[in-house]
Every structure is written in structure tokens, then in C-alpha cells.
Coordinates of C-alpha atoms in Angstrom, one line a residue:
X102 CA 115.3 126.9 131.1
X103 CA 117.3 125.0 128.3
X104 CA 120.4 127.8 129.0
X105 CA 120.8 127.2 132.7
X106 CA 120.2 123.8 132.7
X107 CA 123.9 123.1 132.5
X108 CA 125.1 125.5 135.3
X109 CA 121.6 124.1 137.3
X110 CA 123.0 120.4 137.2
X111 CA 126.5 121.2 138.3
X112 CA 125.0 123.1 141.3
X113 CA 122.5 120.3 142.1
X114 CA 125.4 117.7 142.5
X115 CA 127.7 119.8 144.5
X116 CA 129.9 120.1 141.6
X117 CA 132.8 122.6 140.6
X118 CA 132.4 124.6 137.3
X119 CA 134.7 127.5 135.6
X120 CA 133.9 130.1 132.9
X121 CA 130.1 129.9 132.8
X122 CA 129.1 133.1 131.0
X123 CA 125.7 134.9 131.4
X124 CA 123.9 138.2 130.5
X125 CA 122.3 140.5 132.5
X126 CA 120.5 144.0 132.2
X127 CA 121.6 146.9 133.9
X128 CA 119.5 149.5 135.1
X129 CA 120.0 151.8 132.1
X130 CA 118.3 148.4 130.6
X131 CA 121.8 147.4 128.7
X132 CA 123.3 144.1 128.3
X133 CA 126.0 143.1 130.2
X134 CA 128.0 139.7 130.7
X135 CA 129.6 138.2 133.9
X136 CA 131.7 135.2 133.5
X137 CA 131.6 132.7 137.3
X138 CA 133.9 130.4 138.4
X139 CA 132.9 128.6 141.6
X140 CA 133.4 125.5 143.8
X141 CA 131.7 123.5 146.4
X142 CA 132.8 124.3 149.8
X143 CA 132.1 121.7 152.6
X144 CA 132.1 121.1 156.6
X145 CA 134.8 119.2 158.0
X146 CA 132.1 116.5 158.9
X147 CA 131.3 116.6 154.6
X148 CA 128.1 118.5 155.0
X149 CA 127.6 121.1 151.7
X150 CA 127.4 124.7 153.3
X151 CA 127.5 126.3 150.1
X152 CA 130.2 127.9 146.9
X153 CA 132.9 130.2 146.9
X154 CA 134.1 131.3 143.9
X155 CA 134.5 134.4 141.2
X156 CA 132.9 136.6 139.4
X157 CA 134.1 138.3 136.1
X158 CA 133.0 141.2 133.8
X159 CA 133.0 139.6 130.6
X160 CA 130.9 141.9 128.5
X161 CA 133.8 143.8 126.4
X162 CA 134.9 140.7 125.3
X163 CA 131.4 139.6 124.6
X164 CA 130.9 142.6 122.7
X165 CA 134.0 142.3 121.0
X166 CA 133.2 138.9 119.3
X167 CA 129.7 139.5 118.5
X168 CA 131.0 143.3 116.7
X169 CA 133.7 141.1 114.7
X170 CA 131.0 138.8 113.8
X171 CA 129.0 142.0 113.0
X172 CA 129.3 143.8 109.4
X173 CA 132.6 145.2 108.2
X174 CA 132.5 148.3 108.9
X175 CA 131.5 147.8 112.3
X176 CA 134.5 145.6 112.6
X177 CA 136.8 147.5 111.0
X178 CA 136.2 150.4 113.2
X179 CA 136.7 147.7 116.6
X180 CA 139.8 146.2 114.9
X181 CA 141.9 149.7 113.8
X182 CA 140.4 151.5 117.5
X183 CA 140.5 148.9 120.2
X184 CA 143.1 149.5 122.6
X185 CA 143.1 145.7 123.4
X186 CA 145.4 143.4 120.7
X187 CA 144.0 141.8 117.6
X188 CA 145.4 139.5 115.3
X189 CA 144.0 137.6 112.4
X190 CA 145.7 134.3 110.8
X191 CA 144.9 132.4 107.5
X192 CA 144.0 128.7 107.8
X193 CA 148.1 127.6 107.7
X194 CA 148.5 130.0 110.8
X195 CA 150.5 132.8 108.7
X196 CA 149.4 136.5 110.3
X197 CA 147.2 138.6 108.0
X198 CA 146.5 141.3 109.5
X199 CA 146.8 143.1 113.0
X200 CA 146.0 146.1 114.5
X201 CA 148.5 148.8 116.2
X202 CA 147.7 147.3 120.1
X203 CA 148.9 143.9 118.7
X204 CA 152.2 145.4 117.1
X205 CA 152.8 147.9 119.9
X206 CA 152.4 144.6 122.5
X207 CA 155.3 142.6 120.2
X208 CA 157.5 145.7 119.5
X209 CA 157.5 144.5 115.5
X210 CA 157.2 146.6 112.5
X211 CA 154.3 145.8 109.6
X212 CA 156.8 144.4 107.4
X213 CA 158.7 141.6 110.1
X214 CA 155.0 140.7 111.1
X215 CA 154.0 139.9 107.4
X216 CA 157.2 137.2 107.3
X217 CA 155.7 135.3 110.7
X218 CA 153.1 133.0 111.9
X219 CA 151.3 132.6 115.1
X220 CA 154.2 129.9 116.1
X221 CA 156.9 131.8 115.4
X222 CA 155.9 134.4 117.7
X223 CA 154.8 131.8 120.7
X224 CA 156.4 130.9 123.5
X225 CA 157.8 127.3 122.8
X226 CA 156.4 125.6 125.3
X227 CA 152.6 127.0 124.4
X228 CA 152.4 126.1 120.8
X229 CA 151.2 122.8 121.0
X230 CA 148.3 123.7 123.4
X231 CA 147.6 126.7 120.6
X232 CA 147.6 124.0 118.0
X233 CA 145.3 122.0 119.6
X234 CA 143.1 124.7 120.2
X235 CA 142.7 126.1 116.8
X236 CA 142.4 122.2 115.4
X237 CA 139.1 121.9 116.8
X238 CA 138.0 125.5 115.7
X239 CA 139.1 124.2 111.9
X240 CA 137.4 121.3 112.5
X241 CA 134.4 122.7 113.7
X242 CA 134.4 121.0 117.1
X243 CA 134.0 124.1 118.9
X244 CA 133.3 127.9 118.0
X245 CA 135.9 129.7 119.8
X246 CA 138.4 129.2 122.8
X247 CA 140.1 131.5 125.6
X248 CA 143.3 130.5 126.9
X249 CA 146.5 132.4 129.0
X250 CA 149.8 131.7 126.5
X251 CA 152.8 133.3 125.8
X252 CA 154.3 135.5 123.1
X253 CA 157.7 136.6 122.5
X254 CA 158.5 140.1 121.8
X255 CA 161.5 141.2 119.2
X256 CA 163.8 141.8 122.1
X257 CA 163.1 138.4 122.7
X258 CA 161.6 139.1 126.6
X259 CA 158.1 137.3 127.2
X260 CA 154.4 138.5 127.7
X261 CA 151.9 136.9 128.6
X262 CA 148.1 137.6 126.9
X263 CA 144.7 136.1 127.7
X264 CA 143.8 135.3 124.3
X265 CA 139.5 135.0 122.5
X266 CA 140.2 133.1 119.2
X267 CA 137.1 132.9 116.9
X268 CA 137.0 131.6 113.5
X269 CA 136.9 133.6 110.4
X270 CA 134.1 132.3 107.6
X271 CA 133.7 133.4 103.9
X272 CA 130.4 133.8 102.6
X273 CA 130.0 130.3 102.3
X274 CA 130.3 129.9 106.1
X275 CA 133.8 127.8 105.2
X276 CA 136.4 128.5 108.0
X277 CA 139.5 130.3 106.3
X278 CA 141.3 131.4 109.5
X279 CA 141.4 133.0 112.7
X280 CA 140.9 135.9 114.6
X281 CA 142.2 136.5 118.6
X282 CA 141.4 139.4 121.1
X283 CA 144.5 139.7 123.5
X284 CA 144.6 140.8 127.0
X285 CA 147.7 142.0 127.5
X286 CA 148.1 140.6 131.6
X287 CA 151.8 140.6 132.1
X288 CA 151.9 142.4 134.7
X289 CA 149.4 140.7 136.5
X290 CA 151.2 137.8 135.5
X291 CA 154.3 139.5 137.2
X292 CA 152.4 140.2 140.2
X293 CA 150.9 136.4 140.8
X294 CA 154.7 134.9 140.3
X295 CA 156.0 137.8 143.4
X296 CA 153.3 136.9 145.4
X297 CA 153.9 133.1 145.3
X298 CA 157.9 133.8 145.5
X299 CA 156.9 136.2 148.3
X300 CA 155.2 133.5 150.3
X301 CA 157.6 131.2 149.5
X302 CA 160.0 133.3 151.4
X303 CA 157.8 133.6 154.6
X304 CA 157.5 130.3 154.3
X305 CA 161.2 129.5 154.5
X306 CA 161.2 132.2 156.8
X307 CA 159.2 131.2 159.4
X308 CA 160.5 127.8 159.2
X309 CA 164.1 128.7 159.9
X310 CA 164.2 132.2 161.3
X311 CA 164.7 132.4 165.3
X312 CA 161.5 134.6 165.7
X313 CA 158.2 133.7 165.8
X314 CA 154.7 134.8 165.1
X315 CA 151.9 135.1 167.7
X316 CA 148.0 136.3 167.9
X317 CA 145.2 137.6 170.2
X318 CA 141.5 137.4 169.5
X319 CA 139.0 140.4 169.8
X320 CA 139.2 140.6 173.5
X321 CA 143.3 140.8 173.7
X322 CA 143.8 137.1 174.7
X323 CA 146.4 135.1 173.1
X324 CA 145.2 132.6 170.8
X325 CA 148.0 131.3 169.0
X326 CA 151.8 131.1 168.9
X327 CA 154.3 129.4 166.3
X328 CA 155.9 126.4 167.1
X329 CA 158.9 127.7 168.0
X330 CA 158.3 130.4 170.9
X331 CA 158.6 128.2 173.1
X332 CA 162.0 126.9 172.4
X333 CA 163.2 130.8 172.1
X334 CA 161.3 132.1 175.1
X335 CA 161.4 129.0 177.4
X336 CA 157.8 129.9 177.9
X337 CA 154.8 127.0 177.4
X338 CA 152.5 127.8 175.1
X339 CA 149.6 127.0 176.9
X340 CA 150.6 129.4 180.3
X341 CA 149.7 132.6 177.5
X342 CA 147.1 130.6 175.8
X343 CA 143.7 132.3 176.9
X344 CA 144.9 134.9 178.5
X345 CA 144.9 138.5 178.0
X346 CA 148.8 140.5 178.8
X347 CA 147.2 142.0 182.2
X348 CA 146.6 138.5 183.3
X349 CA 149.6 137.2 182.8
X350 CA 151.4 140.2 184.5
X351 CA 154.7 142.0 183.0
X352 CA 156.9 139.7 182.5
X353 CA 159.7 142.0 183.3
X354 CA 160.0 144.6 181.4
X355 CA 160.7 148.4 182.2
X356 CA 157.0 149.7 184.2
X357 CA 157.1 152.8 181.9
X358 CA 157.5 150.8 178.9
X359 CA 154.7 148.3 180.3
X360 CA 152.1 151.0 181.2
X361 CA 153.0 152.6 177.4
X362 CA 152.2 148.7 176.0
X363 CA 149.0 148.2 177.9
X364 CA 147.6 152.0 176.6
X365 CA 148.6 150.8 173.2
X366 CA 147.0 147.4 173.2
X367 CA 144.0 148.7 175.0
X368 CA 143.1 151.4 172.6
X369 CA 144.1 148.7 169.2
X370 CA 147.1 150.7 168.0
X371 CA 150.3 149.3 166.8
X372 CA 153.1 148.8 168.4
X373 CA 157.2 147.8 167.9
X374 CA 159.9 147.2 170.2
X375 CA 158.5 146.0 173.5
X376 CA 161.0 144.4 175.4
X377 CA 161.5 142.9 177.8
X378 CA 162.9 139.6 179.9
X379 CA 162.2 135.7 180.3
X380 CA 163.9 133.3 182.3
X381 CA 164.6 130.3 180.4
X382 CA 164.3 126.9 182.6
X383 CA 168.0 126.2 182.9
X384 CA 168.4 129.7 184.5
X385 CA 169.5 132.0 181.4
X386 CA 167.5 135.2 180.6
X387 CA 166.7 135.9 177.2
X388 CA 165.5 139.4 176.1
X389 CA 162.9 139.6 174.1
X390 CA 161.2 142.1 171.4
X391 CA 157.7 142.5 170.3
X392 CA 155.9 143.7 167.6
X393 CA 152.2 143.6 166.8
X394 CA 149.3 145.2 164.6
X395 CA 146.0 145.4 165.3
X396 CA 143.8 143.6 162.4
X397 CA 140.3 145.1 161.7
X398 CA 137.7 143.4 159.4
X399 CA 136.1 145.1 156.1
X400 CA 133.3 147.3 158.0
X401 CA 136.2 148.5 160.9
X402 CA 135.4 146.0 163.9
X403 CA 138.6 144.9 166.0
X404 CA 139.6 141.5 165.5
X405 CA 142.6 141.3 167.6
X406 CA 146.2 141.4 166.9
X407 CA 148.9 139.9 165.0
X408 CA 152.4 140.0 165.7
X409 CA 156.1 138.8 165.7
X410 CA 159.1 138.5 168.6
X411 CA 162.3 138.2 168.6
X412 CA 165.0 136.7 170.0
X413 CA 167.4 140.0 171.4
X414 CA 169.7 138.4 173.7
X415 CA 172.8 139.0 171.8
X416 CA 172.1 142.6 170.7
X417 CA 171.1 143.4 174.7
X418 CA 174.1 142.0 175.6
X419 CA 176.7 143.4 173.4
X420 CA 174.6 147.1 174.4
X421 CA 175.1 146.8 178.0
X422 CA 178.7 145.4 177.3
X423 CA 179.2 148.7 175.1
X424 CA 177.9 150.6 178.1
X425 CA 180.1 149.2 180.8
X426 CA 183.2 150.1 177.7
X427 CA 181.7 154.0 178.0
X428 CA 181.6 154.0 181.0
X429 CA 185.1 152.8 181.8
X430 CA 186.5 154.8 179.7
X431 CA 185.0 157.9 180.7
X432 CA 186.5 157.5 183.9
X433 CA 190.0 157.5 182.5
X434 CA 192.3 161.0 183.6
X435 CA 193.5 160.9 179.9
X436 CA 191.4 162.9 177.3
X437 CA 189.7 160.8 174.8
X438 CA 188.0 161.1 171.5
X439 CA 186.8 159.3 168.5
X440 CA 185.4 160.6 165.3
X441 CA 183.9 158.8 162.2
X442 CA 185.3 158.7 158.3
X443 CA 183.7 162.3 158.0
X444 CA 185.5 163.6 161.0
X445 CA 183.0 164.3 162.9
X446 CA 182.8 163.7 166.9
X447 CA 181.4 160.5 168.0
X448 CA 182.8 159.9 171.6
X449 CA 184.2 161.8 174.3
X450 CA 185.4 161.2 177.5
X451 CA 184.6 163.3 180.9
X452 CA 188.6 164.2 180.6
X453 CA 188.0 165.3 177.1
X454 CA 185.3 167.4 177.8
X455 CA 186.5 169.2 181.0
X456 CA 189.7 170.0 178.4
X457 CA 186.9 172.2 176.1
X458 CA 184.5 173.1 178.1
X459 CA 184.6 176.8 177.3
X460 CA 183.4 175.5 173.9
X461 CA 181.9 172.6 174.5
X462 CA 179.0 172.7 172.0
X463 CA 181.7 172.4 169.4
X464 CA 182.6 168.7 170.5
X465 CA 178.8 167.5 170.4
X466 CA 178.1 164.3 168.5
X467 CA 177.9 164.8 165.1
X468 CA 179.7 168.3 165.0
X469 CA 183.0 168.1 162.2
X470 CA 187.0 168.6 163.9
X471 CA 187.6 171.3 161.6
X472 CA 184.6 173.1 162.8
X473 CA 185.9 172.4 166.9
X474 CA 188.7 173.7 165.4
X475 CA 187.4 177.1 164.5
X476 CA 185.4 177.7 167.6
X477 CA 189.0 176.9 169.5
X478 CA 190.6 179.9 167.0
X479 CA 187.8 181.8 167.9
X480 CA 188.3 181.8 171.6
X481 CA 191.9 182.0 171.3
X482 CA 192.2 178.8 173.2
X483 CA 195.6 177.9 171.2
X484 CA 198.3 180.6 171.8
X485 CA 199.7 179.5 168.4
X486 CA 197.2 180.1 165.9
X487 CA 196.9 183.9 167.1
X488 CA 197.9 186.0 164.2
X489 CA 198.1 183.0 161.7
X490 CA 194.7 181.2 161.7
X491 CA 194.6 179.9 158.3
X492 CA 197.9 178.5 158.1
X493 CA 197.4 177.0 161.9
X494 CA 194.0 175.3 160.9
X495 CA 195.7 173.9 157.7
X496 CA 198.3 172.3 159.8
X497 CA 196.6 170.8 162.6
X498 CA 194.2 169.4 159.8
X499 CA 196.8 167.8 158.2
X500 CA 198.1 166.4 161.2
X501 CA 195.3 164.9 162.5
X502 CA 194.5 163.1 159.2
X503 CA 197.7 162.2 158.0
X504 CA 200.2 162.1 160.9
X505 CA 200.3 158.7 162.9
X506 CA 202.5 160.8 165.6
X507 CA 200.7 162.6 169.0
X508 CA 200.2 166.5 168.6
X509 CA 199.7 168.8 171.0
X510 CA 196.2 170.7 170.7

């Protein structure tokens, strides 16, 4: 019919189309209104395979317009109740009258509002598309207008409000202003700008961080890697490509560590830290770690995996290097310890701890000196501090933090 007929014709020739509004009974038999957004979607051969688009729940809105077209009490009971903002201007743009949504969203009192008009409050930038907007409303080109714009608040920060403008008419049907409904959708606003900043930064991430990103398909083969895994891994692409991680065989890594990854992968769960080895062409191993999550569609089926890796070489190496270091000096004959800023023990040597080994929960990691120190009074491992415990702890405390000389303990 005559009111689909415009909607009809843009779906006949393939075409896009945006805010094409509708109404529609529910079961209870009341009217609703949807508001669809949609565009063409085609092959990559150009063959038309059908729309994808959006769907909105218009019908407060709709209801909103027609109640302030309604009588005025019916409106006034809308304007001084609605929790969404309304504002009402004359026909030079001055603000008439508002109700407590619309002052609450600007932070104004009655009396500042009174002294501005709808430009004053805009965002700069926004007023001309406003201006152009409500020209065509006074000139009675179109009957009302929705748009996103921004208004600025006393403390001078920004929101943002999807706006309805309709005109007001006198009993002669004259225009003599206007009235707008305001979404307040800041925050969505807020959300939408993170979002694009946020993939912005994986963006810039992916393209300049040394680890890469990888896949597998429903039956745990791989089916993608980034373009740089296999300048970090020294592994071609397509020797993984296609191939599931039993196939390709461990690559080197730890067999208890492999078995725990192939149970993991197996039964879908998620996993971090897998690593293990490659050797790179000219001969140099790099060590590698692996994380991956298993991705399900919206009624739970497996879809496979997706993951990241990581280049860590340096890390492995400065480990094993801080191993050999613990190990050397555990092997010393000379007793050593090191403790953190909170004085508690961090390191010690074999020497070290065949010196306490009577007490030698009181030198675990993590355990404070003064508290080593007490267990030491206790057993009466330090002929001095019989009969004068206090004073004893109080000086070897004060020795050990303070003195840059050796002490006997």
C-alpha cells in the first residue's frame, strides 16, 4: 500500500535506507513502533544475497510526539513527568519553558535558563546543523527532525543528546516555536569513542608488538596466523597450516606440560603459558609462550580457538641465568642472605641455612629479620642476649639497618 511503497522501492533496487519507522500490534493488541535501518549486502561475485541492518524501538518517542500534539493537559502531564529532557523555544530560538530532566541534564537553575537560547547552550560546532534543521520546520518543509548534537553544561563539560524537534502551532496552525525530546546518550557516546580508541590500540598493537595472534577451526587445526609469526618463531606458516597440534608433534616443550596442553585443547578450555622451544633457521632457539581461548557461537557449539604468543627468549634467558647465579652462590662456604625493603628474607644460601638450622622455619621466604630474631632469643642461640632480650633485639636491629660495618650474629 501507499505507506510501504517507499520502503518497497528501496528494497526492490537493492538499495540502502535509514530510519524508516512503522507500527505494529502487540499481542495485548497495542501499538508499537520500530524504527529499521538496513543495507544491501552482496557476494563477492556482486550477486544480492540479502540486508543486514537494525532494528529500533521507537514507540516512546512515537508516543511522545503524538501526546505533545495531544490536548494540554495530556501534555502537561508528559512534559512536568517524563524522565527523558524537554525543552520548548519561541520562533527566535529563546527557551520558554523546560521541564526538570532538561535542567537536571544542563546543571542550570530556572532563572540562568530564562536568559539563554538554544545556541547558547550548543556545542559550537553543532549550531549551524541545528539552524538548518529548525529552518525547514519554520518554513514548513518538513514536520519534525531527529538528530545526535551537543550541549554544553554550566561546568562547561559536554553531553551529547539524540534530539525529536517538532513544531509548536497556535490555533491558527501558525508555527510560533519549537519543542525537542532529548535522549540523554552520553554515555553511550562515551562508550562508542573507547571502543574505537580501543581498537585503535590493537590496531597499533598488532602492527608493532613482537607477538602475534593465531587461530584453529572447530576441529583444532590451525587456520590462521599474523604476519609476523613467522619472522618471531622462524616457523612457515604453511608447515601449521591445516594441521591440528598432535600432528605437528611437541615442538619441544616440557612432556608434562605437553600432555596438560593436549587435555586442555581437547576438552575446549583455556589455556596460558604454554611454552616451549623453536629453532630458528640460523641455529638460535627462541622460547616461546602461548595463550588461547576457546570461542563458542550463540547456541554453545565450539568454533575453535583464538590465541596470542610471545616471543620469551629474553625473559627464559635472564631465568636460567638467575638460576646458574643461585646456584653458584649457594655453593659458597660463606653464609649468605638477602632481604627486601620490609626486611623480610628473600635468599639464603646452603651455608646460611646449615648456620640456623635449629630454627630454620624462621629464615623462610617471606618471614621478617626481627621475627628470626626472636626465634634465635627464644632458643638461646646468642649467649649475649640471655638475661637482656629487649635491649639485645634493639641493638642488633639497629645494626643491621643502620650500620654499614659486619656484626657478629
Amino acid at each position: 500500500d501507499e505507506f510501504w511503497s517507499p520502503l518497497k522501492a528501496l528494497l526492490d533496487g537493492r538499495q540502502k535506507f535509514r530510519d524508516f519507522e512503522f507500527p505494529y500490534f502487540g499481542d495485548d493488541g497495542k501499538t508499537f513502533y520500530a524504527q529499521i535501518s538496513g543495507v544491501p549486502v552482496f557476494s563477492q561475485e556482486g550477486n544480492f544475497t540479502g540486508y543486514r541492518g537494525s532494528t529500533a524501538d521507537v514507540t516512546e518517542r512515537k508516543l511522545t510526539e503524538e501526546r505533545i500534539r495531544g490536548s494540554e493537559e495530556k501534555f502537561r502531564g508528559i512534559f512536568n513527568y517524563s524522565s527523558a529532557a524537554i525543552v520548548a523555544g519561541d520562533d527566535k530560538g529563546n527557551l520558554t519553558v523546560w521541564n526538570d530532566a532538561f535542567q537536571k541534564m544542563l546543571g542550570y537553575e530556572d532563572e540562568e535558563l530564562l536568559k539563554f537560547s538554544f545556541r547558547d547552550i550548543s556545542h559550537p560546532d553543532d549550531v549551524d546543523s541545528s539552524r538548518e534543521h529548525l529552518g525547514k520546520i519554520f518554513r514548513g518543509e518538513i514536520d519534525s527532525f531527529r538528530m545526535e548534537k551537543r550541549w554544553v553544561r554550566k561546568d562547561e563539560s559536554i553531553c551529547w543528546g539524540e534530539i525529536s524537534v517538532a513544531p509548536l502551532r497556535n490555533s491558527s496552525g501558525d508555527i510560533t516555536g519549537t519543542i525537542a525530546n532529548i535522549l540523554d546518550i552520553t554515555d553511550r557516546k562515551k562508550a562508542e569513542r573507547e571502543l574505537r580508541e580501543r581498537e585503535n590500540q590493537l590496531r597499533d598493537f598488532g602492527a608493532a608488538a613482537s607477538d602475534w595472534y593465531w587461530e584453529m577451526d572447530e576441529n583444532l587445526r590451525f587456520s590462521y596466523f599474523s604476519e609476523n609469526f613467522s619472522d618471531v618463531t622462524g616457523v612457515a606458516q604453511d608447515i601449521l597450516l591445516g594441521k591440528t597440534r598432535v600432528e605437528n608433534g611437541n615442538p619441544g616443550a616440557d612432556p608434562g606440560q605437553w600432555r596438560e596442553h593436549l587435555e586442555n585443547v581437547a576438552l575446549h578450555r583455556p589455556f596460558r603459558h604454554f611454552v616451549h622451544p623453536r629453532t630458528k633457521s640460523d641455529g638460535k632457539i627462541v622460547w616461546l609462550s602461548i595463550n588461547g581461548k576457546p570461542v563458542f557461537d550463540v547456541d554453545g557449539r565450539f568454533r575453535g580457538y583464538r590465541g596470542t604468543g610471545m616471543d620469551i627468549t629474553e625473559a627464559k634467558n635472564s631465568q636460567q641465568q638467575l638460576i646458574d647465579l643461585s646456584a653458584a652462590i649457594d655453593e659458597m662456604s660463606e653464609s649468605v642472605v638477602v632481604f627486601d625493603s620490609e626486611d623480610r628474607f628473600i635468599f639464603t644460601n646452603e651455608a646460611y641455612r646449615k648456620l640456623n638450622e635449629p630454627i630454620i622455619e624462621s629464615i623462610q621466604y617471606g618471614v621478617y629479620f626481627e621475627d628470626h630474631l626472636k626465634a634465635v632469643m627464644k632458643n638461646d642461640l646468642a649467649s649475649e642476649a640471655i638475661g637482656r632480650n629487649e635491649e639485645w633485639l634493639a641493638e642488633t636491629m639497629a645494626r643491621h639497618r643502620y650500620s654499614s660495618d659486619y656484626f657478629e650474629l
